Amino acid sequence: MEDGDKPVEKTPEETKEYSGSGMFSGEDLSLSLAVRFGMEIYEELPPAKLPKAFFEKIPYSFAKNNVLLPFKFEEGEVFVAVADPLALEPLEELRMILEEEVRPVYCPKQIILTAINEVYNQEEGAASQMIADMQERYDDGKNEGEPEVYDLLDRRRDQAVIVKLLNLILTEAIQQGASDIHFDPTEDGLKVRYRIDGVLQLRHSPATEYQQQLITRVKVMAKMDIAEHRLPQDGRIKLKMGPRDIDFRVSTVPVVGGERIVLRILDKGNVILGLDSIGMLPQVYESFTNMIKLPEGIVLVTGPTGSGKTTSLYSAICEIVTDEVNIMTIEDPVEYNLKGIAQIGVRPKINLTFAAGLRHILRQDPDVVMIGEIRDVETAEIAIQASLTGHLVLSTLHTNDAPSAITRLVEMGIETYLLSSTVVGVMAQRLVRKICPHCKVRYKHTERELTALGIVASEKEGIEFYHGEGCKECFGSGYKGRHGIYELMNINSAIQKQIVTSADSIALRRIAIDSGMVTLLHHGRELVKQGITTVSEVLRVTRGIEIGE
């Protein structure tokens, strides 16, 4: 037995052996029974050393339902981790499946379930391989000169293939950290693309003959009308992947080549909430935290779609939620359920719009109101009135930078004197891709890059630039993961005066920078200096913004 595989022996005292008094948890009792039966105890499981053929014989549902997992073969026996020492029947069944002697060892239930998820979640490239096999079978049949004849009442064969292919695509996208899956019909066939770290990447190209079957399967799962091909449709899919609950928001639109489908992945287990974990600079974090703890006023978060605005608002709410504070939200749609918070989803079909929902929220005695997005003057006016009557309002806008949010509200028709007295802060944000740590290398920067970032001659010494060369871990992109960059405009007296005089975004930006505002470019420059991201990434997300420095 290798050193890393040694079981952790426990004394009877450590196992809290049952003595007829006191309360016992199920896991305590299982551990005590394991010790009494003389079973080896593993607090952690080593990586599985068995060949893939072993796990192909054992269905995932069998391993999960019985909470058992074989993990090594030694001296003619298969070592099997179990959570219930009394469950002998599954072990006998496993012995018959494997045609080998099995040796049960005890391990906590959660450790086994995590290991099961890892073992059965490693089909890398399976979707690509399956598409290749499907194409090969199609080509072989085509060369025979006769069309394949299908029984219309026997859909098991075709359905099984398409169902398995779609499941592999969904699994692969989740494994690779995609936020969206695009099914694009073209003249050459269906293009399957994943949006990873904000950038679309082509992954698969199933043949044209499988296009309609895949799209129909998605529509069935999303409970859409499969007979409707002329109108856009929206739906939702709820799936489990091991212990993770994953939602997909599905949208279809008719295009020239057929129907185009986009699935937005809402992985609840992958979202990180908390202002201290979303990458703010210390001074921005401190100032923003102070803003959201004010009893009244409007705090806005701006940026394009996919820049992390909703995550920032959720993180802000998590920072201030207590039993003493009544927090209510109205969103389109509700992406993540937050404990202890009343969340309302917009439903335009029954006239539950942002404005209508917001009016009813204000009759529910809220302290804090979160509006998913201010889209029209009616919603903006109600938000203004809510802040004037003693509520803290959090919301988002689609503008390039922080000062432009004020200009946008004025263009909607909001009076400048109302904005100057209600808006307490505006935060603009973007997401930049982080350099992949597995292929990160140093390179010689150019003068043009330094100028673009606004780095002056006195700052050049000691700065080292990095980029990713591209590897298997990052799928050749050179990037893995994302990091937020932020600029926060505090509405001080100087900015209030400027808003009343003229809500010109350039003038507001100049005053904000003079007052100490850290710009998006400045935050991006700091990340480049720290070797977290690249110059091209920072320029990609900040291009078109007036620097004003």
PDB file of N, CA, C and O in Angstrom, residues 366-389:
ATOM      1  N   PRO A 366     -40.312  48.290   2.269  1.00  0.00           N
ATOM      2  CA  PRO A 366     -38.914  47.857   2.120  1.00  0.00           C
ATOM      3  C   PRO A 366     -37.941  48.894   2.673  1.00  0.00           C
ATOM      4  O   PRO A 366     -38.265  50.081   2.789  1.00  0.00           O
ATOM      5  N   ASP A 367     -36.763  48.428   3.038  1.00  0.00           N
ATOM      6  CA  ASP A 367     -35.662  49.334   3.384  1.00  0.00           C
ATOM      7  C   ASP A 367     -34.731  49.506   2.193  1.00  0.00           C
ATOM      8  O   ASP A 367     -34.215  50.594   1.944  1.00  0.00           O
ATOM      9  N   VAL A 368     -34.502  48.401   1.483  1.00  0.00           N
ATOM     10  CA  VAL A 368     -33.618  48.408   0.310  1.00  0.00           C
ATOM     11  C   VAL A 368     -34.379  47.789  -0.862  1.00  0.00           C
ATOM     12  O   VAL A 368     -35.016  46.748  -0.724  1.00  0.00           O
ATOM     13  N   VAL A 369     -34.292  48.444  -2.014  1.00  0.00           N
ATOM     14  CA  VAL A 369     -34.945  47.948  -3.226  1.00  0.00           C
ATOM     15  C   VAL A 369     -33.889  47.775  -4.309  1.00  0.00           C
ATOM     16  O   VAL A 369     -33.112  48.704  -4.575  1.00  0.00           O
ATOM     17  N   MET A 370     -33.860  46.594  -4.924  1.00  0.00           N
ATOM     18  CA  MET A 370     -32.970  46.383  -6.059  1.00  0.00           C
ATOM     19  C   MET A 370     -33.801  46.267  -7.324  1.00  0.00           C
ATOM     20  O   MET A 370     -34.705  45.438  -7.408  1.00  0.00           O
ATOM     21  N   ILE A 371     -33.490  47.104  -8.313  1.00  0.00           N
ATOM     22  CA  ILE A 371     -34.174  47.057  -9.609  1.00  0.00           C
ATOM     23  C   ILE A 371     -33.187  46.475 -10.616  1.00  0.00           C
ATOM     24  O   ILE A 371     -32.077  46.998 -10.771  1.00  0.00           O
ATOM     25  N   GLY A 372     -33.601  45.412 -11.297  1.00  0.00           N
ATOM     26  CA  GLY A 372     -32.679  44.753 -12.235  1.00  0.00           C
ATOM     27  C   GLY A 372     -32.077  45.698 -13.244  1.00  0.00           C
ATOM     28  O   GLY A 372     -30.880  45.632 -13.532  1.00  0.00           O
ATOM     29  N   GLU A 373     -32.885  46.598 -13.793  1.00  0.00           N
ATOM     30  CA  GLU A 373     -32.380  47.560 -14.778  1.00  0.00           C
ATOM     31  C   GLU A 373     -33.363  48.713 -14.913  1.00  0.00           C
ATOM     32  O   GLU A 373     -34.576  48.499 -14.938  1.00  0.00           O
ATOM     33  N   ILE A 374     -32.838  49.939 -15.001  1.00  0.00           N
ATOM     34  CA  ILE A 374     -33.680  51.105 -15.294  1.00  0.00           C
ATOM     35  C   ILE A 374     -33.721  51.255 -16.805  1.00  0.00           C
ATOM     36  O   ILE A 374     -32.723  51.646 -17.432  1.00  0.00           O
ATOM     37  N   ARG A 375     -34.882  50.900 -17.409  1.00  0.00           N
ATOM     38  CA  ARG A 375     -34.989  50.886 -18.868  1.00  0.00           C
ATOM     39  C   ARG A 375     -35.784  52.055 -19.434  1.00  0.00           C
ATOM     40  O   ARG A 375     -35.684  52.358 -20.619  1.00  0.00           O
ATOM     41  N   ASP A 376     -36.622  52.671 -18.603  1.00  0.00           N
ATOM     42  CA  ASP A 376     -37.493  53.731 -19.129  1.00  0.00           C
ATOM     43  C   ASP A 376     -37.676  54.818 -18.076  1.00  0.00           C
ATOM     44  O   ASP A 376     -37.309  54.659 -16.909  1.00  0.00           O
ATOM     45  N   VAL A 377     -38.267  55.910 -18.509  1.00  0.00           N
ATOM     46  CA  VAL A 377     -38.430  57.067 -17.630  1.00  0.00           C
ATOM     47  C   VAL A 377     -39.372  56.753 -16.472  1.00  0.00           C
ATOM     48  O   VAL A 377     -39.190  57.268 -15.354  1.00  0.00           O
ATOM     49  N   GLU A 378     -40.384  55.909 -16.703  1.00  0.00           N
ATOM     50  CA  GLU A 378     -41.333  55.594 -15.636  1.00  0.00           C
ATOM     51  C   GLU A 378     -40.632  54.882 -14.474  1.00  0.00           C
ATOM     52  O   GLU A 378     -40.814  55.239 -13.306  1.00  0.00           O
ATOM     53  N   THR A 379     -39.800  53.891 -14.802  1.00  0.00           N
ATOM     54  CA  THR A 379     -39.053  53.178 -13.761  1.00  0.00           C
ATOM     55  C   THR A 379     -38.088  54.120 -13.055  1.00  0.00           C
ATOM     56  O   THR A 379     -37.947  54.087 -11.824  1.00  0.00           O
ATOM     57  N   ALA A 380     -37.427  54.986 -13.838  1.00  0.00           N
ATOM     58  CA  ALA A 380     -36.468  55.934 -13.255  1.00  0.00           C
ATOM     59  C   ALA A 380     -37.163  56.888 -12.292  1.00  0.00           C
ATOM     60  O   ALA A 380     -36.646  57.179 -11.198  1.00  0.00           O
ATOM     61  N   GLU A 381     -38.347  57.367 -12.669  1.00  0.00           N
ATOM     62  CA  GLU A 381     -39.073  58.311 -11.804  1.00  0.00           C
ATOM     63  C   GLU A 381     -39.497  57.652 -10.485  1.00  0.00           C
ATOM     64  O   GLU A 381     -39.404  58.267  -9.415  1.00  0.00           O
ATOM     65  N   ILE A 382     -39.953  56.399 -10.563  1.00  0.00           N
ATOM     66  CA  ILE A 382     -40.367  55.712  -9.334  1.00  0.00           C
ATOM     67  C   ILE A 382     -39.154  55.461  -8.441  1.00  0.00           C
ATOM     68  O   ILE A 382     -39.234  55.581  -7.208  1.00  0.00           O
ATOM     69  N   ALA A 383     -38.017  55.133  -9.048  1.00  0.00           N
ATOM     70  CA  ALA A 383     -36.780  54.926  -8.271  1.00  0.00           C
ATOM     71  C   ALA A 383     -36.372  56.217  -7.562  1.00  0.00           C
ATOM     72  O   ALA A 383     -35.960  56.204  -6.391  1.00  0.00           O
ATOM     73  N   ILE A 384     -36.493  57.348  -8.274  1.00  0.00           N
ATOM     74  CA  ILE A 384     -36.183  58.664  -7.675  1.00  0.00           C
ATOM     75  C   ILE A 384     -37.102  58.935  -6.488  1.00  0.00           C
ATOM     76  O   ILE A 384     -36.657  59.329  -5.395  1.00  0.00           O
ATOM     77  N   GLN A 385     -38.410  58.705  -6.669  1.00  0.00           N
ATOM     78  CA  GLN A 385     -39.364  58.944  -5.589  1.00  0.00           C
ATOM     79  C   GLN A 385     -39.104  58.026  -4.395  1.00  0.00           C
ATOM     80  O   GLN A 385     -39.229  58.437  -3.237  1.00  0.00           O
ATOM     81  N   ALA A 386     -38.715  56.772  -4.680  1.00  0.00           N
ATOM     82  CA  ALA A 386     -38.411  55.830  -3.600  1.00  0.00           C
ATOM     83  C   ALA A 386     -37.235  56.313  -2.766  1.00  0.00           C
ATOM     84  O   ALA A 386     -37.258  56.240  -1.533  1.00  0.00           O
ATOM     85  N   SER A 387     -36.212  56.826  -3.440  1.00  0.00           N
ATOM     86  CA  SER A 387     -35.041  57.306  -2.688  1.00  0.00           C
ATOM     87  C   SER A 387     -35.363  58.566  -1.901  1.00  0.00           C
ATOM     88  O   SER A 387     -34.854  58.776  -0.798  1.00  0.00           O
ATOM     89  N   LEU A 388     -36.256  59.412  -2.451  1.00  0.00           N
ATOM     90  CA  LEU A 388     -36.639  60.640  -1.747  1.00  0.00           C
ATOM     91  C   LEU A 388     -37.472  60.348  -0.511  1.00  0.00           C
ATOM     92  O   LEU A 388     -37.516  61.152   0.424  1.00  0.00           O
ATOM     93  N   THR A 389     -38.138  59.185  -0.505  1.00  0.00           N
ATOM     94  CA  THR A 389     -38.998  58.845   0.644  1.00  0.00           C
ATOM     95  C   THR A 389     -38.310  57.882   1.610  1.00  0.00           C
ATOM     96  O   THR A 389     -38.980  57.173   2.364  1.00  0.00           O
TER      97      THR A 389
END
